[in-house]
CSV table of C-alpha atoms in Angstrom, one decimal:
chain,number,residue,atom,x,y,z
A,1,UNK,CA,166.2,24.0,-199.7
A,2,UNK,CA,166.8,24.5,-203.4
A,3,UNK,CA,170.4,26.5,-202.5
A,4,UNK,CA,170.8,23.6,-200.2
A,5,UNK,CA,170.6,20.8,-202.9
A,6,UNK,CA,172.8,23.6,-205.3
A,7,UNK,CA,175.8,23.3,-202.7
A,8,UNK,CA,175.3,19.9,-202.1
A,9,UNK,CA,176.0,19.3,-205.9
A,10,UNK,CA,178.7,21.6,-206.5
A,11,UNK,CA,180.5,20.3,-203.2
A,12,UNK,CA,180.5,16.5,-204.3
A,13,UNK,CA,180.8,17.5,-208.1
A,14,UNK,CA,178.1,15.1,-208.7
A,15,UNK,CA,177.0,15.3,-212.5
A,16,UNK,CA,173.8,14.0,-211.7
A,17,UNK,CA,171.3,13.2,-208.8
A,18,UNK,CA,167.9,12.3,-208.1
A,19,UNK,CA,165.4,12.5,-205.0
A,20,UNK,CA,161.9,10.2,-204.3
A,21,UNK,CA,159.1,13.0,-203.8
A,22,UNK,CA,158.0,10.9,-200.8
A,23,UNK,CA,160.7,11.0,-198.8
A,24,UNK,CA,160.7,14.6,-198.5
A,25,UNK,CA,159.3,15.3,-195.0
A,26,UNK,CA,160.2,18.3,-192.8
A,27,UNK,CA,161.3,15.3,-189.4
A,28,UNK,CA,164.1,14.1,-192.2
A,29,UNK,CA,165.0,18.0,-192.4
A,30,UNK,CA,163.5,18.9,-195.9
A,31,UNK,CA,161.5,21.7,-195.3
A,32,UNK,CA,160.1,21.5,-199.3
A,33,UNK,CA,160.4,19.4,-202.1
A,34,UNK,CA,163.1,20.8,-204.2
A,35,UNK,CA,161.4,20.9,-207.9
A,36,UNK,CA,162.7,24.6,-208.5
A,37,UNK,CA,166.2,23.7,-208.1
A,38,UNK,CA,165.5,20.2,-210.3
A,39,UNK,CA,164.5,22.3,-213.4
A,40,UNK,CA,167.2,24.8,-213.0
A,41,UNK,CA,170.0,22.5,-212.2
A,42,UNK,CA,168.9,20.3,-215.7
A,43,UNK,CA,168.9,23.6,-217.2
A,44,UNK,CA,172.6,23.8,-216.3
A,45,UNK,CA,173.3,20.7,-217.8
A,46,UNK,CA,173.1,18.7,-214.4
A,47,UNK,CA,171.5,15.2,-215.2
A,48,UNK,CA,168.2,14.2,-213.3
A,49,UNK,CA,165.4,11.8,-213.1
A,50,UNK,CA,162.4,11.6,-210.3
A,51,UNK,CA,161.7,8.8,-208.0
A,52,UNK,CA,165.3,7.9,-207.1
A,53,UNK,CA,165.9,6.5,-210.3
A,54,UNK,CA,169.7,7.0,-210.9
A,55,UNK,CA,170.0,5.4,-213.8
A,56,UNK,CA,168.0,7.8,-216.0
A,57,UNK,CA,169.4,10.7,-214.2
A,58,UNK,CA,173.1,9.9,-215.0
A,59,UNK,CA,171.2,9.1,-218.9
A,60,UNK,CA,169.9,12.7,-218.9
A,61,UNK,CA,173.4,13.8,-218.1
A,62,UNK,CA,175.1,11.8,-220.6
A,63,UNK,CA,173.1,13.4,-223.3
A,64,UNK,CA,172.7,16.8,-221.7
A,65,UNK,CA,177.0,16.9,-222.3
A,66,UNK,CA,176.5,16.4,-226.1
A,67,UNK,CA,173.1,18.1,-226.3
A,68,UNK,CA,172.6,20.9,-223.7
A,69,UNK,CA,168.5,21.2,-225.0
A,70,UNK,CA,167.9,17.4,-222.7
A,71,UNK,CA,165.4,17.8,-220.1
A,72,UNK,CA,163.8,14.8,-218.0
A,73,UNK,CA,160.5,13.9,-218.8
A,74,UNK,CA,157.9,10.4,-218.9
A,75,UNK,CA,154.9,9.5,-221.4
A,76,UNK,CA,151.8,10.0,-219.6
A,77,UNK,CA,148.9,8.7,-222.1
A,78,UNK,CA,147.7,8.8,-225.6
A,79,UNK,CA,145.8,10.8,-227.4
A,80,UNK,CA,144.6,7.9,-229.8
A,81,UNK,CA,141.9,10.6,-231.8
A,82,UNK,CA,144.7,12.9,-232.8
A,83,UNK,CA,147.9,10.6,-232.5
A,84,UNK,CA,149.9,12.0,-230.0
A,85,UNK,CA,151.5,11.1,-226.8
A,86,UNK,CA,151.7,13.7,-223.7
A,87,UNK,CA,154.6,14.1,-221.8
A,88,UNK,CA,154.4,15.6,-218.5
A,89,UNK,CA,156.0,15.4,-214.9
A,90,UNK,CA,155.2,16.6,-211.4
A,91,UNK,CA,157.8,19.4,-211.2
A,92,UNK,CA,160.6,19.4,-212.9
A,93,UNK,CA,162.0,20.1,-216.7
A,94,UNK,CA,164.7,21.8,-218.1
A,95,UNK,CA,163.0,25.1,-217.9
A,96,UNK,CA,164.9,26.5,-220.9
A,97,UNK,CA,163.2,24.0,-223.1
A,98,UNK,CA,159.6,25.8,-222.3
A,99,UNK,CA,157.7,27.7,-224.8
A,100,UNK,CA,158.1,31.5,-223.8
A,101,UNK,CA,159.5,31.4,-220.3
A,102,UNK,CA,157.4,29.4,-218.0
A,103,UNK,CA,155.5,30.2,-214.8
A,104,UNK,CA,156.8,29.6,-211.4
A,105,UNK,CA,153.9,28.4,-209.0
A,106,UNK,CA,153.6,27.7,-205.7
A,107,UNK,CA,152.1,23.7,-205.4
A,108,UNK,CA,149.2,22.2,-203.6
A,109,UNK,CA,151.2,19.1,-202.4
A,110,UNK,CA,149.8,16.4,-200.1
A,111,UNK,CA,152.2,13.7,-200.8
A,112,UNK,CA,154.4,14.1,-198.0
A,113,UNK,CA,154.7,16.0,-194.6
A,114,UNK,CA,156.4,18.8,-195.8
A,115,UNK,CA,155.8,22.6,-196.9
A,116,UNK,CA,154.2,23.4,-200.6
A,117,UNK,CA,156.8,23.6,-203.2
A,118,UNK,CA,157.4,25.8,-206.2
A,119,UNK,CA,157.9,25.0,-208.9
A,120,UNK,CA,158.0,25.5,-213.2
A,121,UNK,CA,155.4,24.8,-215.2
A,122,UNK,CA,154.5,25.4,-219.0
A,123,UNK,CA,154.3,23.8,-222.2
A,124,UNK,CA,157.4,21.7,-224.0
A,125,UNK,CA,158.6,24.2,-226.9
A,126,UNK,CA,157.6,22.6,-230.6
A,127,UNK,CA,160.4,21.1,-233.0
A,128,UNK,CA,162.3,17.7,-233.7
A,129,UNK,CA,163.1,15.6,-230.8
A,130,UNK,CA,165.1,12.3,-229.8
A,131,UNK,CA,163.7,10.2,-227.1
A,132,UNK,CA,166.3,8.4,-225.6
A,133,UNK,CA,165.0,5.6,-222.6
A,134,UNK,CA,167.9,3.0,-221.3
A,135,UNK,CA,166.3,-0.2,-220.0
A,136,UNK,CA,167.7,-2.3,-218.1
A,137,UNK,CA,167.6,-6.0,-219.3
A,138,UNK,CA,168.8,-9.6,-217.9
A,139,UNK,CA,172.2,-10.8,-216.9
A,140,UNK,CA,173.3,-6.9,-216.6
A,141,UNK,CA,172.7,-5.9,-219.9
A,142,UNK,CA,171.3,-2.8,-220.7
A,143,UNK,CA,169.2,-1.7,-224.3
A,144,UNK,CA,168.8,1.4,-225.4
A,145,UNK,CA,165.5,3.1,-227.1
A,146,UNK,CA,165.6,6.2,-228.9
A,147,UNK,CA,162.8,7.5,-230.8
A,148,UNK,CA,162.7,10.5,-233.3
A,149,UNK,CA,159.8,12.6,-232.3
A,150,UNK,CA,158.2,15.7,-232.5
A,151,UNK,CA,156.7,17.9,-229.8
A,152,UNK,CA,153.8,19.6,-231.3
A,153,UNK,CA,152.3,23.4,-230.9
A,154,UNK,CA,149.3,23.9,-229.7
A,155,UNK,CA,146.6,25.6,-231.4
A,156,UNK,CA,143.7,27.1,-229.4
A,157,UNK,CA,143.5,27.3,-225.3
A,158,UNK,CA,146.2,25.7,-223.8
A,159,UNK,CA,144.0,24.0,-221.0
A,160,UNK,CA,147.2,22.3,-219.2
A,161,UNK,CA,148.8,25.5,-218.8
A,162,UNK,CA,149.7,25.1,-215.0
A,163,UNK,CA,151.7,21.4,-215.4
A,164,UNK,CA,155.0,20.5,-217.0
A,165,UNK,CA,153.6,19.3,-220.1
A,166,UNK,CA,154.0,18.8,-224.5
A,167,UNK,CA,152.9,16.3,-226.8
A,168,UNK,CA,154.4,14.8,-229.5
A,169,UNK,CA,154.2,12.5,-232.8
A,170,UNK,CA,155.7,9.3,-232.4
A,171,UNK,CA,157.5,8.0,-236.3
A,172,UNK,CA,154.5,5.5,-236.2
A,173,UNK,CA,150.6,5.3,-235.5
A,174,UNK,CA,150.6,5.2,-231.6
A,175,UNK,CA,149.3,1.9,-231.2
A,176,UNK,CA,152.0,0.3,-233.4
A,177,UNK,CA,154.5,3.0,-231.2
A,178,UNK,CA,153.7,1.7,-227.9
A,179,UNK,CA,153.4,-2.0,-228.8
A,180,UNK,CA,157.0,-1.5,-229.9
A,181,UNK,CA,158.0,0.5,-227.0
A,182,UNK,CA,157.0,-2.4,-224.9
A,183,UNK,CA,158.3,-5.1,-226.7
A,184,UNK,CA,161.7,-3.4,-226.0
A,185,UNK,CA,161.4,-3.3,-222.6
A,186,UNK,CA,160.9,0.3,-222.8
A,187,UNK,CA,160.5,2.1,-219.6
A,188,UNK,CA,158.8,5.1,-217.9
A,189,UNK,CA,161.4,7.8,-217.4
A,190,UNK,CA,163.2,9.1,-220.4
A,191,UNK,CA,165.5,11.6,-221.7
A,192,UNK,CA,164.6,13.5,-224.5
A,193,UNK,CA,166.7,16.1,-226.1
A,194,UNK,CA,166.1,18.6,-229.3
A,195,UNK,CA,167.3,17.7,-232.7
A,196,UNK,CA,168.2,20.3,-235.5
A,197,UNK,CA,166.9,17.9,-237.9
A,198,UNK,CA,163.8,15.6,-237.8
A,199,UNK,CA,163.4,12.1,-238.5
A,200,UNK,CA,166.5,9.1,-237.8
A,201,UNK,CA,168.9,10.2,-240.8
A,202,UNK,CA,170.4,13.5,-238.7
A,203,UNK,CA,173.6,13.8,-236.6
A,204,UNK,CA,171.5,14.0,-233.3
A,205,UNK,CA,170.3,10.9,-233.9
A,206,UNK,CA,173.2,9.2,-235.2
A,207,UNK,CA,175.3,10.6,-232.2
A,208,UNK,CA,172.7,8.7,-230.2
A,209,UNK,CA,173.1,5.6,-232.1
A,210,UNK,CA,177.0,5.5,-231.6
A,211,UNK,CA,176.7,6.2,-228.1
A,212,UNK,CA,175.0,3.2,-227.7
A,213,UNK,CA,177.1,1.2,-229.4
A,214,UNK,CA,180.2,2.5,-227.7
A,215,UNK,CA,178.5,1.7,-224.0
A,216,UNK,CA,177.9,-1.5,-225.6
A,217,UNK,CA,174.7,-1.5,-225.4
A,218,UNK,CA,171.9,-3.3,-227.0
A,219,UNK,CA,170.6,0.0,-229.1
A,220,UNK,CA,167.5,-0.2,-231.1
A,221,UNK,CA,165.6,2.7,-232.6
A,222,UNK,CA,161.7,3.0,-233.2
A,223,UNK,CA,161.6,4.2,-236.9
A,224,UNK,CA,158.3,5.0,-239.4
């Protein structure tokens, strides 16, 4: 299936693409869900999102061209004691972006009428980060979000160790973060991409920034 979808891109030249989970089913001819080849086609600088959602996938290429170290990923929930936000996704990440070199696993999937997947798991590599979400807005207007981050180590057990997952510390206190976020109109699927430098005053970030504006975008960034 994965070789499949690999043809399938290099034969349209398609610079990004997305599938919905639930529509894989073996009567419509997919015999898996095709996580594996998600992760390593990000990790060739491919753009993708989950859930059919084309817009972030062609966003995750976009950056992916400037800033090969972009993966897809969403925020799952806070971790309000310690600050942090986890990232995580069913299946797929730019495996290169994994501390150490990940874990291929076979899935226990129940979601649609096909065979179990496989697919990579571990934990998001620590260091500076730029989340990047494009919202779409009224009247065909689009605004985009980015957010200097950064995903954390972990110190002690790593009790997640079989999901795609990291965490990181938003530039503010996470319930001023997210009330910001949400004001924007800030949605669940991101990009995010590694920085050489943390913090908003970098060239990542400013690259970001005059992307934005050159797209003609409404661009807004989430500082401390």
């Amino acid at each position: 299936m994965g070789l499949a979808v690999r043809r399938w891109i290099e034969r349209e030249r398609l610079s990004a693409f997305t599938f919905n989970f639930l529509d894989m089913k073996k009567t419509s001819g997919h015999l898996t869900v095709p996580f594996l080849e998600a992760s390593k086609a990000m990790a060739r600088g491919v753009g993708y999102a989950g859930e059919g959602d084309v817009l972030t996938a062609q966003l995750v290429a976009a950056v992916a061209s400037a800033f090969p170290e972009t993966t897809f990923t969403e925020m799952f929930c806070p971790d309000w004691e310690n600050g942090t936000v986890l990232l995580s996704h069913m299946g797929e990440v730019n495996w290169r972006l994994l501390e150490g070199r990940g874990r291929i696993l076979e899935m226990d999937y129940q979601y649609s009428p096909t065979d179990n997947p496989v697919r990579v798991v571990g934990r998001l590599k620590a260091g500076p980060v730029v989340l990047v979400n494009l919202a779409p807005m009224a009247e065909g207007r689009y605004r985009l979000i980015l957010v200097p981050a950064t995903m954390l180590p972990v110190s002690g057990p790593d009790r997640s160790e079989a999901s795609v997952h990291g965490w990181f510390r938003p530039p503010l206190a996470v319930p001023g973060f997210l009330e910001a976020y949400s004001r924007f109109g800030g949605t669940h699927h991101l990009a995010m991409c590694y920085a050489a430098e943390a913090g908003s005053a970098g060239p990542t970030f400013a690259a970001l920034e005059a992307f934005g504006r050159l797209m003609g975008w409404d661009t807004v960034a989430i500082r401390g």
